[in-house]
Amino acid sequence: MFTRGALTTLNKVESVVDRLVSRANAGTIAAGVHLEQTGPHPTDTVLGLLRRRYADIRGYDTDLLPILREHPDISVTHTDYDVLGANPLHPQTAIRWRPA
């Protein structure tokens, strides 16, 4: 499963993650790779504060990474914050996961 900048546009991503995990457990999805704008943005810098405010104003759901990490049926194997993206106020994070 691959996504790029789509999951942050949803109001709640938890149900989507549950669905992806159920498909992975059924053998339909082997793993997940996501390039998404996720948090938490560092709040100890001006840039981090601007990024947090930008996400709040736009109404982006930045909970994908914590939800993936907390899910008991999957294992997050890689994360790389601020890897790419055209908008420096809303960078993308590379996330990979597999069934646990």
Short mmCIF file of C-alpha atoms in Angstrom, two decimals, residues 6-85:
data_model
loop_
_atom_site.label_atom_id
_atom_site.label_comp_id
_atom_site.label_asym_id
_atom_site.label_seq_id
_atom_site.Cartn_x
_atom_site.Cartn_y
_atom_site.Cartn_z
CA ALA A 6 -3.70 11.67 1.06
CA LEU A 7 -4.20 10.43 4.61
CA THR A 8 -3.67 13.84 6.24
CA THR A 9 -6.68 15.19 4.36
CA LEU A 10 -9.05 12.80 6.17
CA ASN A 11 -10.84 13.85 9.34
CA LYS A 12 -9.93 10.66 11.19
CA VAL A 13 -7.23 8.32 9.96
CA GLU A 14 -7.65 5.63 12.63
CA SER A 15 -10.43 3.79 10.79
CA VAL A 16 -8.35 3.81 7.60
CA VAL A 17 -5.39 2.32 9.47
CA ASP A 18 -7.66 -0.37 10.93
CA ARG A 19 -8.87 -1.21 7.41
CA LEU A 20 -5.31 -1.36 6.05
CA VAL A 21 -4.29 -3.66 8.90
CA SER A 22 -7.28 -5.94 8.30
CA ARG A 23 -6.30 -6.17 4.62
CA ALA A 24 -2.69 -6.90 5.62
CA ASN A 25 -3.84 -9.64 7.99
CA ALA A 26 -5.91 -11.11 5.16
CA GLY A 27 -2.83 -11.14 2.93
CA THR A 28 -4.16 -8.53 0.48
CA ILE A 29 -1.60 -5.90 1.52
CA ALA A 30 1.98 -6.93 2.20
CA ALA A 31 3.14 -3.67 3.80
CA GLY A 32 2.57 0.06 3.87
CA VAL A 33 4.71 2.90 2.55
CA HIS A 34 3.48 6.41 3.16
CA LEU A 35 4.81 9.85 2.28
CA GLU A 36 2.56 11.92 4.47
CA GLN A 37 2.68 15.16 6.39
CA THR A 38 2.69 13.86 9.94
CA GLY A 39 3.54 15.19 13.36
CA PRO A 40 4.62 15.85 15.87
CA HIS A 41 6.38 18.92 14.55
CA PRO A 42 9.18 20.06 16.85
CA THR A 43 7.98 22.98 18.95
CA ASP A 44 11.38 24.18 20.15
CA THR A 45 12.08 26.13 16.95
CA VAL A 46 10.28 28.88 15.09
CA LEU A 47 9.99 26.63 12.03
CA GLY A 48 8.47 23.86 14.13
CA LEU A 49 5.93 26.26 15.62
CA LEU A 50 5.05 27.58 12.16
CA ARG A 51 4.60 24.03 10.87
CA ARG A 52 2.28 23.14 13.78
CA ARG A 53 0.22 26.30 13.23
CA TYR A 54 0.00 25.69 9.47
CA ALA A 55 -1.28 22.14 10.04
CA ASP A 56 -3.82 23.39 12.57
CA ILE A 57 -5.14 26.16 10.30
CA ARG A 58 -5.42 23.78 7.33
CA GLY A 59 -7.18 21.17 9.45
CA TYR A 60 -4.69 18.43 8.63
CA ASP A 61 -4.83 15.22 10.63
CA THR A 62 -1.22 14.57 11.62
CA ASP A 63 -1.95 11.50 13.78
CA LEU A 64 -0.93 8.83 11.25
CA LEU A 65 2.47 8.02 12.73
CA PRO A 66 1.32 7.73 16.38
CA ILE A 67 -1.65 5.58 15.32
CA LEU A 68 0.58 3.28 13.27
CA ARG A 69 3.10 2.99 16.11
CA GLU A 70 0.41 2.16 18.67
CA HIS A 71 -1.40 -0.45 16.57
CA PRO A 72 -0.74 -3.92 18.02
CA ASP A 73 -0.97 -5.76 14.67
CA ILE A 74 1.69 -3.87 12.74
CA SER A 75 5.30 -2.86 13.14
CA VAL A 76 6.64 0.48 11.93
CA THR A 77 9.99 -0.41 10.39
CA HIS A 78 11.18 3.00 9.19
CA THR A 79 10.43 6.68 9.68
CA ASP A 80 12.26 9.64 8.24
CA TYR A 81 10.86 13.07 9.15
CA ASP A 82 11.06 16.00 6.72
CA VAL A 83 12.26 13.99 3.73
CA LEU A 84 10.62 15.83 0.87
CA GLY A 85 7.81 18.02 -0.20
#
